């Protein structure tokens, strides 16, 4: 019998991020506490730019955006937001969406699977994802449960379960 396998990836649905950003922009334009603060959130190339005329306001914009991401099922671990910076009279926060598992993070996950996972489970790094294979599907499900129980500083999804 052939080995069963699945891939561990860290991907974000760009359309869902766009929808969350649009919802946040709409809420910011309608909320009373943002009236007259020049508050805005928009794409700036590959980054997300949030700006307002006060540090608390720009942090509130970030909070609104984070709540919209959570409602759309996007992990906040994939959002990398910087600190508020004063630019002229405006405060700005630049945020990026992190995708892919870095080599050192992939090695860290593979080591956890080797050390704590069931015997006979193999993990190999393939670019920015990790392929986990085993003869037993039960072992693969045990690995998924093990990784869900761990707290990584990046988002994980399990795909291509065969």
mmCIF file of C-alpha atoms in Angstrom:
data_model
loop_
_atom_site.group_PDB
_atom_site.id
_atom_site.type_symbol
_atom_site.label_atom_id
_atom_site.label_comp_id
_atom_site.label_asym_id
_atom_site.label_seq_id
_atom_site.Cartn_x
_atom_site.Cartn_y
_atom_site.Cartn_z
ATOM 1 C CA UNK A 1 0.000 0.000 0.000
ATOM 2 C CA UNK A 2 1.270 3.480 -0.878
ATOM 3 C CA UNK A 3 2.118 6.026 1.793
ATOM 4 C CA UNK A 4 -0.530 8.534 2.824
ATOM 5 C CA UNK A 5 0.576 12.148 3.067
ATOM 6 C CA UNK A 6 -0.427 15.752 3.622
ATOM 7 C CA UNK A 7 1.268 19.128 3.223
ATOM 8 C CA UNK A 8 1.761 21.745 5.915
ATOM 9 C CA UNK A 9 1.547 25.233 4.421
ATOM 10 C CA UNK A 10 1.159 28.816 5.582
ATOM 11 C CA UNK A 11 -1.038 30.469 2.988
ATOM 12 C CA UNK A 12 -3.540 33.298 3.180
ATOM 13 C CA UNK A 13 -6.471 33.797 0.827
ATOM 14 C CA UNK A 14 -5.729 37.240 -0.694
ATOM 15 C CA UNK A 15 -9.404 37.818 -1.546
ATOM 16 C CA UNK A 16 -10.422 37.257 2.090
ATOM 17 C CA UNK A 17 -7.801 39.795 3.241
ATOM 18 C CA UNK A 18 -9.142 42.234 0.639
ATOM 19 C CA UNK A 19 -12.704 41.675 1.879
ATOM 20 C CA UNK A 20 -11.628 42.239 5.505
ATOM 21 C CA UNK A 21 -9.813 45.433 4.474
ATOM 22 C CA UNK A 22 -12.888 46.721 2.627
ATOM 23 C CA UNK A 23 -15.137 45.938 5.613
ATOM 24 C CA UNK A 24 -12.724 47.730 7.951
ATOM 25 C CA UNK A 25 -12.579 50.773 5.635
ATOM 26 C CA UNK A 26 -16.385 50.916 5.534
ATOM 27 C CA UNK A 27 -16.665 50.671 9.327
ATOM 28 C CA UNK A 28 -13.997 53.368 9.801
ATOM 29 C CA UNK A 29 -15.808 55.718 7.419
ATOM 30 C CA UNK A 30 -19.090 55.244 9.306
ATOM 31 C CA UNK A 31 -17.981 55.185 12.944
ATOM 32 C CA UNK A 32 -18.582 58.327 14.977
ATOM 33 C CA UNK A 33 -15.260 58.173 16.854
ATOM 34 C CA UNK A 34 -13.358 58.336 13.533
ATOM 35 C CA UNK A 35 -15.201 61.429 12.193
ATOM 36 C CA UNK A 36 -12.773 64.246 11.349
ATOM 37 C CA UNK A 37 -9.633 62.205 12.098
ATOM 38 C CA UNK A 38 -8.633 61.545 8.461
ATOM 39 C CA UNK A 39 -8.635 57.847 9.353
ATOM 40 C CA UNK A 40 -8.074 55.450 6.456
ATOM 41 C CA UNK A 41 -6.918 51.939 5.612
ATOM 42 C CA UNK A 42 -5.871 50.854 2.122
ATOM 43 C CA UNK A 43 -3.453 48.721 0.106
ATOM 44 C CA UNK A 44 -0.119 50.386 -0.629
ATOM 45 C CA UNK A 45 1.549 47.997 -3.049
ATOM 46 C CA UNK A 46 1.929 44.697 -1.168
ATOM 47 C CA UNK A 47 1.564 46.411 2.227
ATOM 48 C CA UNK A 48 -1.488 47.646 4.064
ATOM 49 C CA UNK A 49 -1.317 51.296 5.111
ATOM 50 C CA UNK A 50 -3.341 52.580 8.061
ATOM 51 C CA UNK A 51 -3.259 56.283 8.861
ATOM 52 C CA UNK A 52 -4.973 58.720 11.233
ATOM 53 C CA UNK A 53 -4.157 61.977 13.015
ATOM 54 C CA UNK A 54 -3.513 60.350 16.411
ATOM 55 C CA UNK A 55 -1.583 57.349 17.688
ATOM 56 C CA UNK A 56 -4.638 55.949 19.511
ATOM 57 C CA UNK A 57 -6.781 56.352 16.385
ATOM 58 C CA UNK A 58 -4.332 54.452 14.155
ATOM 59 C CA UNK A 59 -4.139 51.670 16.765
ATOM 60 C CA UNK A 60 -7.956 51.571 16.773
ATOM 61 C CA UNK A 61 -7.898 51.157 12.968
ATOM 62 C CA UNK A 62 -5.516 48.208 13.385
ATOM 63 C CA UNK A 63 -7.868 46.723 15.992
ATOM 64 C CA UNK A 64 -10.877 47.057 13.650
ATOM 65 C CA UNK A 65 -8.881 45.416 10.815
ATOM 66 C CA UNK A 66 -7.756 42.553 13.073
ATOM 67 C CA UNK A 67 -11.345 41.878 14.159
ATOM 68 C CA UNK A 68 -12.433 41.730 10.489
ATOM 69 C CA UNK A 69 -9.592 39.274 9.696
ATOM 70 C CA UNK A 70 -10.648 37.003 12.573
ATOM 71 C CA UNK A 71 -14.276 37.045 11.390
ATOM 72 C CA UNK A 72 -13.082 35.947 7.944
ATOM 73 C CA UNK A 73 -11.091 33.033 9.394
ATOM 74 C CA UNK A 74 -7.607 34.464 8.822
ATOM 75 C CA UNK A 75 -5.074 33.864 11.577
ATOM 76 C CA UNK A 76 -3.599 37.011 13.121
ATOM 77 C CA UNK A 77 -0.228 35.219 13.113
ATOM 78 C CA UNK A 78 -0.053 35.925 9.376
ATOM 79 C CA UNK A 79 -0.446 39.695 9.948
ATOM 80 C CA UNK A 80 2.827 41.499 10.638
ATOM 81 C CA UNK A 81 1.976 45.039 11.757
ATOM 82 C CA UNK A 82 4.654 47.587 12.574
ATOM 83 C CA UNK A 83 4.622 50.258 15.266
ATOM 84 C CA UNK A 84 2.819 53.589 14.740
ATOM 85 C CA UNK A 85 5.149 56.118 13.126
ATOM 86 C CA UNK A 86 4.704 59.876 13.018
ATOM 87 C CA UNK A 87 4.865 61.186 9.453
ATOM 88 C CA UNK A 88 4.184 64.906 9.307
ATOM 89 C CA UNK A 89 0.929 65.364 11.207
ATOM 90 C CA UNK A 90 -0.274 61.823 10.536
ATOM 91 C CA UNK A 91 0.433 58.570 12.354
ATOM 92 C CA UNK A 92 0.921 55.560 10.077
ATOM 93 C CA UNK A 93 1.137 51.804 10.542
ATOM 94 C CA UNK A 94 2.405 49.561 7.754
ATOM 95 C CA UNK A 95 1.312 45.905 7.898
ATOM 96 C CA UNK A 96 2.214 42.949 5.706
ATOM 97 C CA UNK A 97 0.629 39.544 5.210
ATOM 98 C CA UNK A 98 3.178 36.775 5.840
ATOM 99 C CA UNK A 99 2.925 33.691 3.632
ATOM 100 C CA UNK A 100 5.015 30.553 3.328
ATOM 101 C CA UNK A 101 7.008 28.692 5.957
ATOM 102 C CA UNK A 102 10.636 29.828 6.224
ATOM 103 C CA UNK A 103 13.403 27.199 6.131
ATOM 104 C CA UNK A 104 14.199 27.489 9.848
ATOM 105 C CA UNK A 105 10.503 27.277 10.811
ATOM 106 C CA UNK A 106 10.061 24.230 8.536
ATOM 107 C CA UNK A 107 13.067 22.564 10.194
ATOM 108 C CA UNK A 108 11.612 23.379 13.624
ATOM 109 C CA UNK A 109 8.272 21.734 12.710
ATOM 110 C CA UNK A 110 10.045 18.708 11.164
ATOM 111 C CA UNK A 111 12.111 18.265 14.351
ATOM 112 C CA UNK A 112 8.954 18.330 16.501
ATOM 113 C CA UNK A 113 7.383 15.684 14.240
ATOM 114 C CA UNK A 114 10.514 13.498 14.482
ATOM 115 C CA UNK A 115 10.929 13.892 18.251
ATOM 116 C CA UNK A 116 7.336 13.852 19.498
ATOM 117 C CA UNK A 117 5.351 12.321 16.649
ATOM 118 C CA UNK A 118 4.540 8.636 16.066
ATOM 119 C CA UNK A 119 7.204 6.315 14.670
ATOM 120 C CA UNK A 120 7.345 5.822 10.912
ATOM 121 C CA UNK A 121 6.287 9.386 10.058
ATOM 122 C CA UNK A 122 8.559 11.212 7.622
ATOM 123 C CA UNK A 123 8.677 15.003 7.154
ATOM 124 C CA UNK A 124 10.519 16.659 4.277
ATOM 125 C CA UNK A 125 10.870 20.344 3.423
ATOM 126 C CA UNK A 126 9.712 21.265 -0.095
ATOM 127 C CA UNK A 127 10.269 24.960 -0.773
ATOM 128 C CA UNK A 128 7.974 26.954 1.494
ATOM 129 C CA UNK A 129 5.920 23.932 2.596
ATOM 130 C CA UNK A 130 6.430 20.674 4.451
ATOM 131 C CA UNK A 131 5.318 17.219 3.222
ATOM 132 C CA UNK A 132 4.457 14.697 5.943
ATOM 133 C CA UNK A 133 4.031 11.040 4.951
ATOM 134 C CA UNK A 134 3.365 7.743 6.687
ATOM 135 C CA UNK A 135 1.917 4.309 5.952
ATOM 136 C CA UNK A 136 -0.785 4.848 8.582
ATOM 137 C CA UNK A 137 -3.450 7.552 8.255
ATOM 138 C CA UNK A 138 -3.933 7.390 12.020
ATOM 139 C CA UNK A 139 -0.313 8.499 12.484
ATOM 140 C CA UNK A 140 -0.903 11.450 10.143
ATOM 141 C CA UNK A 141 -3.954 12.488 12.159
ATOM 142 C CA UNK A 142 -1.884 12.193 15.344
ATOM 143 C CA UNK A 143 0.729 14.515 13.804
ATOM 144 C CA UNK A 144 -1.984 17.047 12.912
ATOM 145 C CA UNK A 145 -3.321 16.930 16.477
ATOM 146 C CA UNK A 146 0.222 17.323 17.844
ATOM 147 C CA UNK A 147 0.910 20.394 15.692
ATOM 148 C CA UNK A 148 -2.470 21.988 16.469
ATOM 149 C CA UNK A 149 -1.584 21.714 20.155
ATOM 150 C CA UNK A 150 1.705 23.589 19.652
ATOM 151 C CA UNK A 151 1.853 27.389 19.645
ATOM 152 C CA UNK A 152 3.889 28.549 16.652
ATOM 153 C CA UNK A 153 4.488 32.195 15.785
ATOM 154 C CA UNK A 154 3.225 31.549 12.239
ATOM 155 C CA UNK A 155 -0.059 30.203 10.856
ATOM 156 C CA UNK A 156 -0.306 26.542 9.753
ATOM 157 C CA UNK A 157 -2.804 24.862 7.447
ATOM 158 C CA UNK A 158 -2.989 21.205 6.421
ATOM 159 C CA UNK A 159 -3.725 20.555 2.718
ATOM 160 C CA UNK A 160 -3.534 17.745 0.106
ATOM 161 C CA UNK A 161 -4.508 15.005 2.553
ATOM 162 C CA UNK A 162 -4.216 11.728 0.583
#
